[in-house]
C-alpha cells in the first residue's frame, strides 16, 4: 500500500508511460490535463507577442536652423522618433549626411532626407535629364537673389539679354551670412549640359540675370 502511494506521489518515467497507455478514465484525464497545459502555454505566448510594442520609426532631424549649402556635421543632426507616415523613404544615416551640403534652408526639427542633400545625382533628379549639370551662377542683382528659393524654375540671361538657359532649376541659394556688404551670393542651378556650358562661359565675363517663372 505504501509502495503504491509513493508511486503516485513520485511517479517514475515508467509509471508515467504506463498511465498514458492505461485504458479507461485515467488516460483520458491525463490527456485532457496535457492538452489544457499546452493551451495555457500557447495563450500566454500569443498574449506576449500581441502586446509587444511595434518598433518606432526614426529619422534624422536638424538640431538647429541650417543655411543653404551648409556642410553637415554630426552635431547638426540627431535621431528622433517620428510618425510612420512622416518617415522619408530615402532617410539617410548620420554617417551618410556628415560632410554633405543641404540644398536649401532647413529649419530646426525638420526631417532630413537624401533628396535634400547635394550629390552627383541631384541635377538629374531635379531636371529629369541624365545629362543635367550643376552650374554656380552669380546673380547680377543681390535683391533678385534674395527672392530665389531652392526648387524655383528660372530662365538665365546674359549681359546682352541673350537667353542662356530655360527652365533651369535652382538647387541651392546663397547664404546671407556668408555675403558681406556689396557681395553677391552664388547659386547652384541645374540645367542640361549644353545650357550649362553656355551659362558657365558667360558667367566668367558677367553676372547672370534671372527671370523667375
PDB file of C-alpha atoms in Angstrom:
ATOM      1  CA  UNK A   1       0.000   0.000   0.000  1.00  0.00           C
ATOM      2  CA  UNK A   2       2.748   2.411   0.969  1.00  0.00           C
ATOM      3  CA  UNK A   3       4.682   1.499  -2.182  1.00  0.00           C
ATOM      4  CA  UNK A   4       1.696   2.364  -4.340  1.00  0.00           C
ATOM      5  CA  UNK A   5       1.194   5.656  -2.530  1.00  0.00           C
ATOM      6  CA  UNK A   6       4.847   6.561  -3.037  1.00  0.00           C
ATOM      7  CA  UNK A   7       4.485   5.664  -6.702  1.00  0.00           C
ATOM      8  CA  UNK A   8       1.519   8.002  -7.019  1.00  0.00           C
ATOM      9  CA  UNK A   9       3.325  10.884  -5.339  1.00  0.00           C
ATOM     10  CA  UNK A  10       6.659  10.393  -7.083  1.00  0.00           C
ATOM     11  CA  UNK A  11       5.937   8.716 -10.401  1.00  0.00           C
ATOM     12  CA  UNK A  12       8.853   7.428 -12.396  1.00  0.00           C
ATOM     13  CA  UNK A  13       9.119   7.684 -16.165  1.00  0.00           C
ATOM     14  CA  UNK A  14       7.915   4.089 -16.382  1.00  0.00           C
ATOM     15  CA  UNK A  15       4.889   4.931 -14.232  1.00  0.00           C
ATOM     16  CA  UNK A  16       4.048   7.920 -16.453  1.00  0.00           C
ATOM     17  CA  UNK A  17       4.250   5.841 -19.626  1.00  0.00           C
ATOM     18  CA  UNK A  18       2.145   3.095 -18.036  1.00  0.00           C
ATOM     19  CA  UNK A  19      -0.516   5.622 -17.058  1.00  0.00           C
ATOM     20  CA  UNK A  20      -0.615   7.184 -20.514  1.00  0.00           C
ATOM     21  CA  UNK A  21      -1.050   3.778 -22.091  1.00  0.00           C
ATOM     22  CA  UNK A  22      -3.519   2.535 -19.488  1.00  0.00           C
ATOM     23  CA  UNK A  23      -7.116   2.183 -20.686  1.00  0.00           C
ATOM     24  CA  UNK A  24     -10.067   3.905 -19.125  1.00  0.00           C
ATOM     25  CA  UNK A  25     -10.779   7.209 -17.494  1.00  0.00           C
ATOM     26  CA  UNK A  26      -7.269   7.740 -16.062  1.00  0.00           C
ATOM     27  CA  UNK A  27      -5.727   8.040 -19.520  1.00  0.00           C
ATOM     28  CA  UNK A  28      -8.480  10.441 -20.578  1.00  0.00           C
ATOM     29  CA  UNK A  29      -7.827  12.627 -17.558  1.00  0.00           C
ATOM     30  CA  UNK A  30      -4.100  12.730 -18.244  1.00  0.00           C
ATOM     31  CA  UNK A  31      -4.623  13.579 -21.902  1.00  0.00           C
ATOM     32  CA  UNK A  32      -7.066  16.367 -21.052  1.00  0.00           C
ATOM     33  CA  UNK A  33      -4.670  17.806 -18.499  1.00  0.00           C
ATOM     34  CA  UNK A  34      -1.806  17.738 -21.000  1.00  0.00           C
ATOM     35  CA  UNK A  35      -3.921  19.471 -23.641  1.00  0.00           C
ATOM     36  CA  UNK A  36      -5.075  22.075 -21.116  1.00  0.00           C
ATOM     37  CA  UNK A  37      -1.499  22.863 -20.089  1.00  0.00           C
ATOM     38  CA  UNK A  38      -0.450  23.168 -23.742  1.00  0.00           C
ATOM     39  CA  UNK A  39      -3.335  25.552 -24.467  1.00  0.00           C
ATOM     40  CA  UNK A  40      -2.456  27.724 -21.472  1.00  0.00           C
ATOM     41  CA  UNK A  41       1.166  27.949 -22.616  1.00  0.00           C
ATOM     42  CA  UNK A  42       0.118  28.844 -26.183  1.00  0.00           C
ATOM     43  CA  UNK A  43      -2.274  31.514 -24.911  1.00  0.00           C
ATOM     44  CA  UNK A  44       0.452  33.057 -22.769  1.00  0.00           C
ATOM     45  CA  UNK A  45       2.886  33.160 -25.697  1.00  0.00           C
ATOM     46  CA  UNK A  46       0.294  34.758 -28.000  1.00  0.00           C
ATOM     47  CA  UNK A  47      -0.560  37.365 -25.365  1.00  0.00           C
ATOM     48  CA  UNK A  48       3.085  38.381 -25.059  1.00  0.00           C
ATOM     49  CA  UNK A  49       3.510  38.627 -28.837  1.00  0.00           C
ATOM     50  CA  UNK A  50       0.317  40.642 -29.349  1.00  0.00           C
ATOM     51  CA  UNK A  51       1.160  43.159 -26.624  1.00  0.00           C
ATOM     52  CA  UNK A  52       4.719  43.712 -27.779  1.00  0.00           C
ATOM     53  CA  UNK A  53       5.114  47.313 -28.929  1.00  0.00           C
ATOM     54  CA  UNK A  54       5.953  47.665 -32.640  1.00  0.00           C
ATOM     55  CA  UNK A  55       9.310  49.292 -33.449  1.00  0.00           C
ATOM     56  CA  UNK A  56       9.092  53.082 -33.501  1.00  0.00           C
ATOM     57  CA  UNK A  57      10.195  54.668 -36.818  1.00  0.00           C
ATOM     58  CA  UNK A  58      13.135  57.057 -36.552  1.00  0.00           C
ATOM     59  CA  UNK A  59      14.680  59.676 -38.810  1.00  0.00           C
ATOM     60  CA  UNK A  60      17.356  62.352 -38.735  1.00  0.00           C
ATOM     61  CA  UNK A  61      16.189  65.838 -37.809  1.00  0.00           C
ATOM     62  CA  UNK A  62      18.073  69.128 -37.725  1.00  0.00           C
ATOM     63  CA  UNK A  63      19.273  70.249 -34.303  1.00  0.00           C
ATOM     64  CA  UNK A  64      19.437  73.883 -35.437  1.00  0.00           C
ATOM     65  CA  UNK A  65      18.495  76.008 -38.442  1.00  0.00           C
ATOM     66  CA  UNK A  66      20.736  75.190 -41.411  1.00  0.00           C
ATOM     67  CA  UNK A  67      21.560  77.585 -44.234  1.00  0.00           C
ATOM     68  CA  UNK A  68      21.546  76.551 -47.909  1.00  0.00           C
ATOM     69  CA  UNK A  69      24.797  74.912 -48.955  1.00  0.00           C
ATOM     70  CA  UNK A  70      25.895  74.292 -45.372  1.00  0.00           C
ATOM     71  CA  UNK A  71      28.037  71.168 -44.910  1.00  0.00           C
ATOM     72  CA  UNK A  72      26.588  68.996 -42.163  1.00  0.00           C
ATOM     73  CA  UNK A  73      28.408  67.720 -39.100  1.00  0.00           C
ATOM     74  CA  UNK A  74      27.302  65.033 -36.661  1.00  0.00           C
ATOM     75  CA  UNK A  75      26.368  67.816 -34.218  1.00  0.00           C
ATOM     76  CA  UNK A  76      23.888  69.325 -36.700  1.00  0.00           C
ATOM     77  CA  UNK A  77      21.538  66.326 -36.620  1.00  0.00           C
ATOM     78  CA  UNK A  78      20.023  63.874 -34.178  1.00  0.00           C
ATOM     79  CA  UNK A  79      17.970  60.694 -34.398  1.00  0.00           C
ATOM     80  CA  UNK A  80      14.347  61.246 -33.398  1.00  0.00           C
ATOM     81  CA  UNK A  81      11.175  59.169 -33.270  1.00  0.00           C
ATOM     82  CA  UNK A  82       8.737  60.295 -35.954  1.00  0.00           C
ATOM     83  CA  UNK A  83       5.272  59.164 -37.086  1.00  0.00           C
ATOM     84  CA  UNK A  84       5.452  56.387 -39.657  1.00  0.00           C
ATOM     85  CA  UNK A  85       3.635  58.492 -42.261  1.00  0.00           C
ATOM     86  CA  UNK A  86       6.344  61.182 -41.990  1.00  0.00           C
ATOM     87  CA  UNK A  87       9.311  58.818 -42.295  1.00  0.00           C
ATOM     88  CA  UNK A  88      11.017  59.518 -45.655  1.00  0.00           C
ATOM     89  CA  UNK A  89      11.674  56.582 -47.956  1.00  0.00           C
ATOM     90  CA  UNK A  90      15.179  57.938 -48.540  1.00  0.00           C
ATOM     91  CA  UNK A  91      16.052  58.537 -44.891  1.00  0.00           C
ATOM     92  CA  UNK A  92      19.870  58.655 -44.519  1.00  0.00           C
ATOM     93  CA  UNK A  93      22.042  57.661 -41.568  1.00  0.00           C
ATOM     94  CA  UNK A  94      24.277  60.037 -39.620  1.00  0.00           C
ATOM     95  CA  UNK A  95      27.384  58.748 -41.414  1.00  0.00           C
ATOM     96  CA  UNK A  96      25.721  59.357 -44.785  1.00  0.00           C
ATOM     97  CA  UNK A  97      24.980  63.040 -44.119  1.00  0.00           C
ATOM     98  CA  UNK A  98      28.230  64.150 -42.482  1.00  0.00           C
ATOM     99  CA  UNK A  99      30.110  66.381 -44.919  1.00  0.00           C
ATOM    100  CA  UNK A 100      27.174  66.652 -47.324  1.00  0.00           C
ATOM    101  CA  UNK A 101      25.602  70.026 -48.142  1.00  0.00           C
ATOM    102  CA  UNK A 102      21.915  70.800 -47.816  1.00  0.00           C
ATOM    103  CA  UNK A 103      20.258  72.074 -50.984  1.00  0.00           C
ATOM    104  CA  UNK A 104      18.116  74.674 -49.246  1.00  0.00           C
ATOM    105  CA  UNK A 105      17.248  76.118 -45.847  1.00  0.00           C
ATOM    106  CA  UNK A 106      16.455  73.520 -43.190  1.00  0.00           C
ATOM    107  CA  UNK A 107      14.639  74.558 -40.031  1.00  0.00           C
ATOM    108  CA  UNK A 108      15.282  73.221 -36.540  1.00  0.00           C
ATOM    109  CA  UNK A 109      13.399  69.954 -36.039  1.00  0.00           C
ATOM    110  CA  UNK A 110      12.872  69.389 -39.767  1.00  0.00           C
ATOM    111  CA  UNK A 111      13.365  65.851 -41.083  1.00  0.00           C
ATOM    112  CA  UNK A 112      16.396  65.442 -43.345  1.00  0.00           C
ATOM    113  CA  UNK A 113      16.059  63.197 -46.408  1.00  0.00           C
ATOM    114  CA  UNK A 114      18.616  62.288 -49.060  1.00  0.00           C
ATOM    115  CA  UNK A 115      16.932  64.424 -51.710  1.00  0.00           C
ATOM    116  CA  UNK A 116      17.708  67.485 -49.554  1.00  0.00           C
ATOM    117  CA  UNK A 117      21.446  66.825 -49.873  1.00  0.00           C
ATOM    118  CA  UNK A 118      23.807  67.612 -52.716  1.00  0.00           C
ATOM    119  CA  UNK A 119      25.199  64.652 -54.611  1.00  0.00           C
ATOM    120  CA  UNK A 120      26.100  63.657 -58.153  1.00  0.00           C
ATOM    121  CA  UNK A 121      22.537  62.515 -58.858  1.00  0.00           C
ATOM    122  CA  UNK A 122      20.900  65.786 -57.809  1.00  0.00           C
ATOM    123  CA  UNK A 123      20.944  67.557 -61.227  1.00  0.00           C
ATOM    124  CA  UNK A 124      19.263  64.591 -62.911  1.00  0.00           C
ATOM    125  CA  UNK A 125      16.764  64.285 -60.060  1.00  0.00           C
ATOM    126  CA  UNK A 126      15.831  67.976 -60.319  1.00  0.00           C
ATOM    127  CA  UNK A 127      15.562  68.191 -64.090  1.00  0.00           C
ATOM    128  CA  UNK A 128      14.642  64.659 -65.090  1.00  0.00           C
ATOM    129  CA  UNK A 129      17.547  64.616 -67.573  1.00  0.00           C
ATOM    130  CA  UNK A 130      20.528  62.308 -67.316  1.00  0.00           C
ATOM    131  CA  UNK A 131      22.847  64.906 -68.915  1.00  0.00           C
ATOM    132  CA  UNK A 132      22.000  67.644 -66.405  1.00  0.00           C
ATOM    133  CA  UNK A 133      24.768  69.574 -64.683  1.00  0.00           C
ATOM    134  CA  UNK A 134      25.080  71.912 -61.707  1.00  0.00           C
ATOM    135  CA  UNK A 135      26.453  75.359 -62.531  1.00  0.00           C
ATOM    136  CA  UNK A 136      27.460  78.040 -59.994  1.00  0.00           C
ATOM    137  CA  UNK A 137      25.751  81.263 -61.036  1.00  0.00           C
ATOM    138  CA  UNK A 138      26.476  84.765 -59.762  1.00  0.00           C
ATOM    139  CA  UNK A 139      23.278  86.859 -59.977  1.00  0.00           C
ATOM    140  CA  UNK A 140      23.544  90.357 -61.425  1.00  0.00           C
ATOM    141  CA  UNK A 141      21.305  91.740 -58.687  1.00  0.00           C
ATOM    142  CA  UNK A 142      21.524  90.969 -54.973  1.00  0.00           C
ATOM    143  CA  UNK A 143      17.877  91.850 -54.433  1.00  0.00           C
ATOM    144  CA  UNK A 144      16.813  89.356 -57.097  1.00  0.00           C
ATOM    145  CA  UNK A 145      18.875  86.611 -55.483  1.00  0.00           C
ATOM    146  CA  UNK A 146      17.001  87.092 -52.215  1.00  0.00           C
ATOM    147  CA  UNK A 147      13.728  86.119 -53.916  1.00  0.00           C
ATOM    148  CA  UNK A 148      15.054  82.855 -55.321  1.00  0.00           C
ATOM    149  CA  UNK A 149      14.454  79.625 -53.425  1.00  0.00           C
ATOM    150  CA  UNK A 150      15.698  76.078 -53.934  1.00  0.00           C
ATOM    151  CA  UNK A 151      13.401  74.340 -56.400  1.00  0.00           C
ATOM    152  CA  UNK A 152      12.437  77.515 -58.291  1.00  0.00           C
ATOM    153  CA  UNK A 153      12.391  77.414 -62.097  1.00  0.00           C
ATOM    154  CA  UNK A 154      14.268  80.237 -63.774  1.00  0.00           C
ATOM    155  CA  UNK A 155      15.444  81.424 -67.170  1.00  0.00           C
ATOM    156  CA  UNK A 156      19.015  82.710 -67.288  1.00  0.00           C
ATOM    157  CA  UNK A 157      20.026  85.668 -69.449  1.00  0.00           C
ATOM    158  CA  UNK A 158      23.458  87.014 -70.295  1.00  0.00           C
ATOM    159  CA  UNK A 159      24.588  90.644 -70.312  1.00  0.00           C
ATOM    160  CA  UNK A 160      23.334  91.115 -73.889  1.00  0.00           C
ATOM    161  CA  UNK A 161      19.875  89.748 -72.943  1.00  0.00           C
ATOM    162  CA  UNK A 162      20.602  86.507 -74.761  1.00  0.00           C
ATOM    163  CA  UNK A 163      18.723  83.565 -73.249  1.00  0.00           C
ATOM    164  CA  UNK A 164      21.357  81.165 -71.979  1.00  0.00           C
ATOM    165  CA  UNK A 165      19.086  78.578 -70.356  1.00  0.00           C
ATOM    166  CA  UNK A 166      15.362  77.978 -69.972  1.00  0.00           C
ATOM    167  CA  UNK A 167      13.575  76.110 -67.192  1.00  0.00           C
ATOM    168  CA  UNK A 168      16.724  75.758 -65.118  1.00  0.00           C
ATOM    169  CA  UNK A 169      16.098  74.666 -61.538  1.00  0.00           C
ATOM    170  CA  UNK A 170      17.713  76.296 -58.516  1.00  0.00           C
ATOM    171  CA  UNK A 171      19.480  73.690 -56.357  1.00  0.00           C
ATOM    172  CA  UNK A 172      20.882  75.943 -53.627  1.00  0.00           C
ATOM    173  CA  UNK A 173      20.573  79.625 -52.816  1.00  0.00           C
ATOM    174  CA  UNK A 174      23.251  81.953 -51.419  1.00  0.00           C
ATOM    175  CA  UNK A 175      23.834  82.023 -47.705  1.00  0.00           C
ATOM    176  CA  UNK A 176      23.154  85.537 -46.423  1.00  0.00           C
ATOM    177  CA  UNK A 177      25.574  85.218 -43.527  1.00  0.00           C
ATOM    178  CA  UNK A 178      28.444  84.492 -45.926  1.00  0.00           C
ATOM    179  CA  UNK A 179      27.936  87.529 -48.125  1.00  0.00           C
ATOM    180  CA  UNK A 180      29.408  90.769 -46.948  1.00  0.00           C
ATOM    181  CA  UNK A 181      28.342  94.293 -47.950  1.00  0.00           C
ATOM    182  CA  UNK A 182      28.381  94.700 -51.719  1.00  0.00           C
ATOM    183  CA  UNK A 183      28.935  90.990 -52.315  1.00  0.00           C
ATOM    184  CA  UNK A 184      26.651  88.841 -54.399  1.00  0.00           C
ATOM    185  CA  UNK A 185      25.976  85.288 -53.304  1.00  0.00           C
ATOM    186  CA  UNK A 186      26.355  82.375 -55.679  1.00  0.00           C
ATOM    187  CA  UNK A 187      23.598  79.925 -56.521  1.00  0.00           C
ATOM    188  CA  UNK A 188      23.859  76.392 -57.834  1.00  0.00           C
ATOM    189  CA  UNK A 189      21.481  75.843 -60.747  1.00  0.00           C
ATOM    190  CA  UNK A 190      20.676  72.564 -62.522  1.00  0.00           C
ATOM    191  CA  UNK A 191      20.232  72.533 -66.313  1.00  0.00           C
ATOM    192  CA  UNK A 192      21.022  70.406 -69.393  1.00  0.00           C
ATOM    193  CA  UNK A 193      24.691  70.067 -70.314  1.00  0.00           C
ATOM    194  CA  UNK A 194      24.625  72.346 -73.392  1.00  0.00           C
ATOM    195  CA  UNK A 195      22.947  75.154 -71.449  1.00  0.00           C
ATOM    196  CA  UNK A 196      25.341  74.607 -68.546  1.00  0.00           C
ATOM    197  CA  UNK A 197      28.306  75.220 -70.837  1.00  0.00           C
ATOM    198  CA  UNK A 198      26.794  78.476 -72.154  1.00  0.00           C
ATOM    199  CA  UNK A 199      25.990  79.733 -68.662  1.00  0.00           C
ATOM    200  CA  UNK A 200      29.422  78.822 -67.311  1.00  0.00           C
ATOM    201  CA  UNK A 201      31.170  80.619 -70.185  1.00  0.00           C
ATOM    202  CA  UNK A 202      29.000  83.728 -69.879  1.00  0.00           C
ATOM    203  CA  UNK A 203      29.398  83.811 -66.102  1.00  0.00           C
ATOM    204  CA  UNK A 204      33.144  84.176 -66.444  1.00  0.00           C
ATOM    205  CA  UNK A 205      32.644  87.620 -68.007  1.00  0.00           C
ATOM    206  CA  UNK A 206      29.464  88.998 -66.456  1.00  0.00           C
ATOM    207  CA  UNK A 207      26.849  88.302 -63.803  1.00  0.00           C
ATOM    208  CA  UNK A 208      23.741  86.428 -64.926  1.00  0.00           C
ATOM    209  CA  UNK A 209      20.194  87.789 -64.871  1.00  0.00           C
ATOM    210  CA  UNK A 210      17.352  85.613 -63.602  1.00  0.00           C
ATOM    211  CA  UNK A 211      13.780  85.503 -64.850  1.00  0.00           C
ATOM    212  CA  UNK A 212      11.559  83.737 -62.323  1.00  0.00           C
ATOM    213  CA  UNK A 213       8.704  81.540 -63.543  1.00  0.00           C
TER     214      UNK A 213
END
